[in-house]
Amino acid sequence: GLELSHCVGTNSLGPAGPWRSGAPCKMKRVRTVFKPEQLERLEQEFLKQQYMVGTERVDLAATLHLTETQVKVWFQNRRIKWRKQSMEQKAAKLSQFGVIQPASADSSGSKDHEEDTVDVEP
């Protein structure tokens, strides 16, 4: 759920700066554990569309007894997983045909693209 756990960043070691004086402690959010039924429905919706916005997201959240933010973040994380799987499949197909993808294939020099390609393992 949305419960908060113990304070984080309240290490007594180190100097007490003005950012810590009297400020409430930061609470770390506990990871949401989805029920199997919720995950099944979220996956079904993801297969239909990778982006869910507006009233569709609100309705799905209400149906699954989740917050809109939980649904939004689940879709964000699922898209990341989907992209990673797609890249791994593409890399596997290329290696199957003996095609080696050059590290500098992206001429734009996009940092995000470089990070994504580094992640792929044979």
CSV table of N, CA, C and O in Angstrom, one decimal, residues 12-79:
chain,number,residue,atom,x,y,z
A,12,SER,N,23.0,10.2,12.0
A,12,SER,CA,23.5,11.1,13.0
A,12,SER,C,25.0,11.4,12.7
A,12,SER,O,25.5,12.4,13.3
A,13,LEU,N,25.6,10.7,11.8
A,13,LEU,CA,27.0,11.0,11.4
A,13,LEU,C,26.9,12.2,10.5
A,13,LEU,O,26.0,12.4,9.7
A,14,GLY,N,28.0,13.0,10.5
A,14,GLY,CA,28.0,14.1,9.6
A,14,GLY,C,27.4,15.4,10.2
A,14,GLY,O,26.8,15.3,11.3
A,15,PRO,N,27.6,16.5,9.6
A,15,PRO,CA,27.2,17.8,10.2
A,15,PRO,C,25.7,17.9,10.0
A,15,PRO,O,25.0,17.4,9.1
A,16,ALA,N,25.1,18.7,11.0
A,16,ALA,CA,23.7,19.0,11.0
A,16,ALA,C,23.6,20.3,10.3
A,16,ALA,O,23.9,21.4,10.8
A,17,GLY,N,23.2,20.3,9.0
A,17,GLY,CA,23.1,21.5,8.2
A,17,GLY,C,21.7,22.2,8.4
A,17,GLY,O,20.8,21.6,9.0
A,18,PRO,N,21.5,23.4,7.8
A,18,PRO,CA,20.3,24.1,7.9
A,18,PRO,C,19.1,23.3,7.3
A,18,PRO,O,18.0,23.5,7.7
A,19,TRP,N,19.4,22.4,6.4
A,19,TRP,CA,18.4,21.6,5.7
A,19,TRP,C,17.8,20.6,6.7
A,19,TRP,O,16.7,20.1,6.4
A,20,ARG,N,18.5,20.3,7.8
A,20,ARG,CA,18.0,19.3,8.7
A,20,ARG,C,17.4,19.9,10.0
A,20,ARG,O,16.7,19.2,10.7
A,21,SER,N,17.7,21.2,10.2
A,21,SER,CA,17.3,21.7,11.5
A,21,SER,C,15.7,21.9,11.6
A,21,SER,O,15.1,22.7,10.9
A,22,GLY,N,15.2,21.1,12.4
A,22,GLY,CA,13.7,21.1,12.7
A,22,GLY,C,12.8,20.6,11.5
A,22,GLY,O,11.6,20.7,11.6
A,23,ALA,N,13.4,20.2,10.4
A,23,ALA,CA,12.6,19.7,9.3
A,23,ALA,C,12.1,18.3,9.6
A,23,ALA,O,12.8,17.5,10.3
A,24,PRO,N,10.9,18.0,9.2
A,24,PRO,CA,10.4,16.6,9.4
A,24,PRO,C,11.2,15.6,8.6
A,24,PRO,O,11.7,15.9,7.6
A,25,CYS,N,11.3,14.4,9.2
A,25,CYS,CA,12.1,13.4,8.5
A,25,CYS,C,11.4,13.0,7.2
A,25,CYS,O,10.2,13.0,7.1
A,26,LYS,N,12.2,12.6,6.2
A,26,LYS,CA,11.7,12.1,5.0
A,26,LYS,C,11.2,10.7,5.2
A,26,LYS,O,12.0,9.9,5.8
A,27,MET,N,10.1,10.3,4.7
A,27,MET,CA,9.6,9.0,4.9
A,27,MET,C,9.7,8.2,3.6
A,27,MET,O,9.4,8.8,2.5
A,28,LYS,N,10.2,7.0,3.7
A,28,LYS,CA,10.4,6.1,2.5
A,28,LYS,C,9.0,5.4,2.3
A,28,LYS,O,8.5,4.8,3.2
A,29,ARG,N,8.6,5.5,1.0
A,29,ARG,CA,7.3,4.8,0.7
A,29,ARG,C,7.5,3.3,0.5
A,29,ARG,O,8.5,2.9,0.0
A,30,VAL,N,6.6,2.5,1.1
A,30,VAL,CA,6.7,1.1,1.0
A,30,VAL,C,6.3,0.6,-0.4
A,30,VAL,O,5.3,1.2,-0.9
A,31,ARG,N,7.0,-0.3,-1.0
A,31,ARG,CA,6.6,-0.8,-2.3
A,31,ARG,C,5.3,-1.4,-2.3
A,31,ARG,O,4.9,-2.2,-1.5
A,32,THR,N,4.5,-1.1,-3.4
A,32,THR,CA,3.2,-1.6,-3.5
A,32,THR,C,3.2,-3.1,-4.0
A,32,THR,O,4.0,-3.4,-4.9
A,33,VAL,N,2.5,-3.9,-3.3
A,33,VAL,CA,2.4,-5.3,-3.7
A,33,VAL,C,1.1,-5.5,-4.3
A,33,VAL,O,0.0,-5.4,-3.7
A,34,PHE,N,1.1,-5.8,-5.6
A,34,PHE,CA,-0.2,-6.0,-6.4
A,34,PHE,C,-0.7,-7.4,-6.2
A,34,PHE,O,0.1,-8.4,-6.1
A,35,LYS,N,-2.0,-7.5,-6.1
A,35,LYS,CA,-2.6,-8.8,-6.0
A,35,LYS,C,-2.6,-9.5,-7.4
A,35,LYS,O,-2.6,-8.7,-8.4
A,36,PRO,N,-2.6,-10.8,-7.5
A,36,PRO,CA,-2.5,-11.4,-8.9
A,36,PRO,C,-3.7,-11.0,-9.8
A,36,PRO,O,-3.5,-10.8,-11.0
A,37,GLU,N,-4.9,-10.8,-9.2
A,37,GLU,CA,-6.0,-10.3,-10.1
A,37,GLU,C,-5.7,-8.9,-10.6
A,37,GLU,O,-6.1,-8.6,-11.8
A,38,GLN,N,-5.1,-8.1,-9.8
A,38,GLN,CA,-4.8,-6.7,-10.3
A,38,GLN,C,-3.8,-6.8,-11.4
A,38,GLN,O,-3.9,-6.1,-12.4
A,39,LEU,N,-2.7,-7.6,-11.2
A,39,LEU,CA,-1.7,-7.7,-12.2
A,39,LEU,C,-2.2,-8.2,-13.5
A,39,LEU,O,-1.9,-7.8,-14.6
A,40,GLU,N,-3.1,-9.2,-13.4
A,40,GLU,CA,-3.7,-9.8,-14.6
A,40,GLU,C,-4.5,-8.7,-15.4
A,40,GLU,O,-4.3,-8.6,-16.6
A,41,ARG,N,-5.3,-8.0,-14.7
A,41,ARG,CA,-6.1,-6.9,-15.4
A,41,ARG,C,-5.1,-5.8,-15.9
A,41,ARG,O,-5.3,-5.3,-17.1
A,42,LEU,N,-4.1,-5.4,-15.2
A,42,LEU,CA,-3.2,-4.4,-15.7
A,42,LEU,C,-2.5,-4.9,-16.9
A,42,LEU,O,-2.3,-4.2,-17.9
A,43,GLU,N,-2.1,-6.2,-17.0
A,43,GLU,CA,-1.4,-6.7,-18.1
A,43,GLU,C,-2.4,-6.8,-19.3
A,43,GLU,O,-2.0,-6.5,-20.5
A,44,GLN,N,-3.6,-7.1,-19.1
A,44,GLN,CA,-4.6,-7.1,-20.2
A,44,GLN,C,-4.8,-5.7,-20.8
A,44,GLN,O,-4.8,-5.6,-22.0
A,45,GLU,N,-4.8,-4.7,-19.9
A,45,GLU,CA,-5.0,-3.4,-20.4
A,45,GLU,C,-3.7,-2.9,-21.2
A,45,GLU,O,-3.8,-2.2,-22.2
A,46,PHE,N,-2.5,-3.4,-20.7
A,46,PHE,CA,-1.3,-3.0,-21.3
A,46,PHE,C,-1.2,-3.6,-22.7
A,46,PHE,O,-0.7,-3.0,-23.7
A,47,LEU,N,-1.7,-4.8,-22.9
A,47,LEU,CA,-1.8,-5.4,-24.2
A,47,LEU,C,-2.6,-4.7,-25.2
A,47,LEU,O,-2.3,-4.6,-26.4
A,48,LYS,N,-3.7,-4.0,-24.7
A,48,LYS,CA,-4.5,-3.2,-25.6
A,48,LYS,C,-3.9,-1.9,-25.9
A,48,LYS,O,-3.9,-1.4,-27.0
A,49,GLN,N,-3.3,-1.3,-24.9
A,49,GLN,CA,-2.6,0.0,-25.1
A,49,GLN,C,-1.5,0.2,-24.1
A,49,GLN,O,-1.7,0.0,-22.9
A,50,GLN,N,-0.4,0.7,-24.6
A,50,GLN,CA,0.8,0.9,-23.7
A,50,GLN,C,0.7,2.2,-22.8
A,50,GLN,O,1.4,2.3,-21.8
A,51,TYR,N,-0.2,3.1,-23.2
A,51,TYR,CA,-0.4,4.3,-22.5
A,51,TYR,C,-1.8,4.5,-22.1
A,51,TYR,O,-2.7,4.3,-22.9
A,52,MET,N,-2.0,4.7,-20.8
A,52,MET,CA,-3.4,4.9,-20.2
A,52,MET,C,-3.4,6.2,-19.6
A,52,MET,O,-2.6,6.5,-18.7
A,53,VAL,N,-4.4,7.1,-20.0
A,53,VAL,CA,-4.5,8.4,-19.5
A,53,VAL,C,-5.9,8.8,-19.2
A,53,VAL,O,-6.8,8.1,-19.5
A,54,GLY,N,-6.1,9.9,-18.4
A,54,GLY,CA,-7.4,10.5,-18.2
A,54,GLY,C,-8.3,9.6,-17.5
A,54,GLY,O,-8.0,8.9,-16.5
A,55,THR,N,-9.6,9.6,-17.9
A,55,THR,CA,-10.7,8.9,-17.2
A,55,THR,C,-10.4,7.4,-17.3
A,55,THR,O,-10.9,6.7,-16.4
A,56,GLU,N,-9.8,6.9,-18.3
A,56,GLU,CA,-9.5,5.4,-18.4
A,56,GLU,C,-8.7,5.0,-17.2
A,56,GLU,O,-8.9,4.0,-16.6
A,57,ARG,N,-7.7,5.8,-16.9
A,57,ARG,CA,-6.8,5.5,-15.8
A,57,ARG,C,-7.5,5.6,-14.5
A,57,ARG,O,-7.4,4.7,-13.6
A,58,VAL,N,-8.3,6.6,-14.3
A,58,VAL,CA,-9.1,6.8,-13.1
A,58,VAL,C,-10.1,5.6,-12.9
A,58,VAL,O,-10.2,5.1,-11.8
A,59,ASP,N,-10.7,5.2,-14.0
A,59,ASP,CA,-11.7,4.1,-13.9
A,59,ASP,C,-11.0,2.8,-13.5
A,59,ASP,O,-11.5,2.1,-12.7
A,60,LEU,N,-9.9,2.6,-14.2
A,60,LEU,CA,-9.1,1.3,-13.9
A,60,LEU,C,-8.7,1.3,-12.5
A,60,LEU,O,-8.8,0.3,-11.8
A,61,ALA,N,-8.1,2.4,-12.0
A,61,ALA,CA,-7.7,2.5,-10.6
A,61,ALA,C,-8.8,2.2,-9.6
A,61,ALA,O,-8.6,1.4,-8.7
A,62,ALA,N,-10.0,2.8,-9.9
A,62,ALA,CA,-11.1,2.6,-9.0
A,62,ALA,C,-11.6,1.1,-9.0
A,62,ALA,O,-11.8,0.5,-8.0
A,63,THR,N,-11.6,0.5,-10.2
A,63,THR,CA,-12.0,-0.9,-10.4
A,63,THR,C,-11.1,-1.8,-9.6
A,63,THR,O,-11.5,-2.8,-9.0
A,64,LEU,N,-9.8,-1.5,-9.6
A,64,LEU,CA,-8.8,-2.4,-9.0
A,64,LEU,C,-8.5,-2.0,-7.6
A,64,LEU,O,-7.6,-2.6,-6.9
A,65,HIS,N,-9.2,-1.0,-7.1
A,65,HIS,CA,-8.9,-0.5,-5.7
A,65,HIS,C,-7.5,0.0,-5.5
A,65,HIS,O,-6.8,-0.3,-4.5
A,66,LEU,N,-7.0,0.7,-6.5
A,66,LEU,CA,-5.7,1.3,-6.4
A,66,LEU,C,-5.8,2.8,-6.6
A,66,LEU,O,-6.8,3.3,-7.0
A,67,THR,N,-4.7,3.5,-6.3
A,67,THR,CA,-4.7,4.9,-6.6
A,67,THR,C,-4.4,5.2,-8.1
A,67,THR,O,-3.7,4.3,-8.7
A,68,GLU,N,-4.7,6.3,-8.6
A,68,GLU,CA,-4.4,6.7,-10.0
A,68,GLU,C,-2.9,6.7,-10.2
A,68,GLU,O,-2.3,6.2,-11.2
A,69,THR,N,-2.2,7.1,-9.2
A,69,THR,CA,-0.7,7.2,-9.2
A,69,THR,C,-0.1,5.8,-9.3
A,69,THR,O,0.9,5.5,-10.1
A,70,GLN,N,-0.7,4.8,-8.6
A,70,GLN,CA,-0.2,3.5,-8.6
A,70,GLN,C,-0.3,2.9,-10.0
A,70,GLN,O,0.6,2.2,-10.5
A,71,VAL,N,-1.5,3.2,-10.7
A,71,VAL,CA,-1.7,2.7,-12.0
A,71,VAL,C,-0.7,3.4,-13.0
A,71,VAL,O,-0.1,2.7,-13.8
A,72,LYS,N,-0.6,4.7,-12.8
A,72,LYS,CA,0.3,5.4,-13.7
A,72,LYS,C,1.8,4.9,-13.6
A,72,LYS,O,2.4,4.6,-14.6
A,73,VAL,N,2.2,4.7,-12.4
A,73,VAL,CA,3.6,4.2,-12.2
A,73,VAL,C,3.8,2.8,-12.7
A,73,VAL,O,4.8,2.4,-13.3
A,74,TRP,N,2.7,1.9,-12.5
A,74,TRP,CA,2.8,0.6,-13.0
A,74,TRP,C,2.9,0.6,-14.5
A,74,TRP,O,3.8,-0.1,-15.1
A,75,PHE,N,2.2,1.4,-15.2
A,75,PHE,CA,2.3,1.5,-16.7
A,75,PHE,C,3.7,2.0,-17.1
A,75,PHE,O,4.2,1.5,-18.1
A,76,GLN,N,4.2,3.0,-16.4
A,76,GLN,CA,5.5,3.5,-16.7
A,76,GLN,C,6.6,2.4,-16.6
A,76,GLN,O,7.4,2.2,-17.5
A,77,ASN,N,6.5,1.7,-15.5
A,77,ASN,CA,7.5,0.6,-15.3
A,77,ASN,C,7.3,-0.5,-16.3
A,77,ASN,O,8.3,-1.1,-16.8
A,78,ARG,N,6.0,-0.8,-16.7
A,78,ARG,CA,5.8,-1.9,-17.6
A,78,ARG,C,6.3,-1.5,-19.0
A,78,ARG,O,6.8,-2.4,-19.7
A,79,ARG,N,6.2,-0.2,-19.4
A,79,ARG,CA,6.7,0.2,-20.7
A,79,ARG,C,8.2,0.0,-20.7
A,79,ARG,O,8.8,-0.4,-21.7
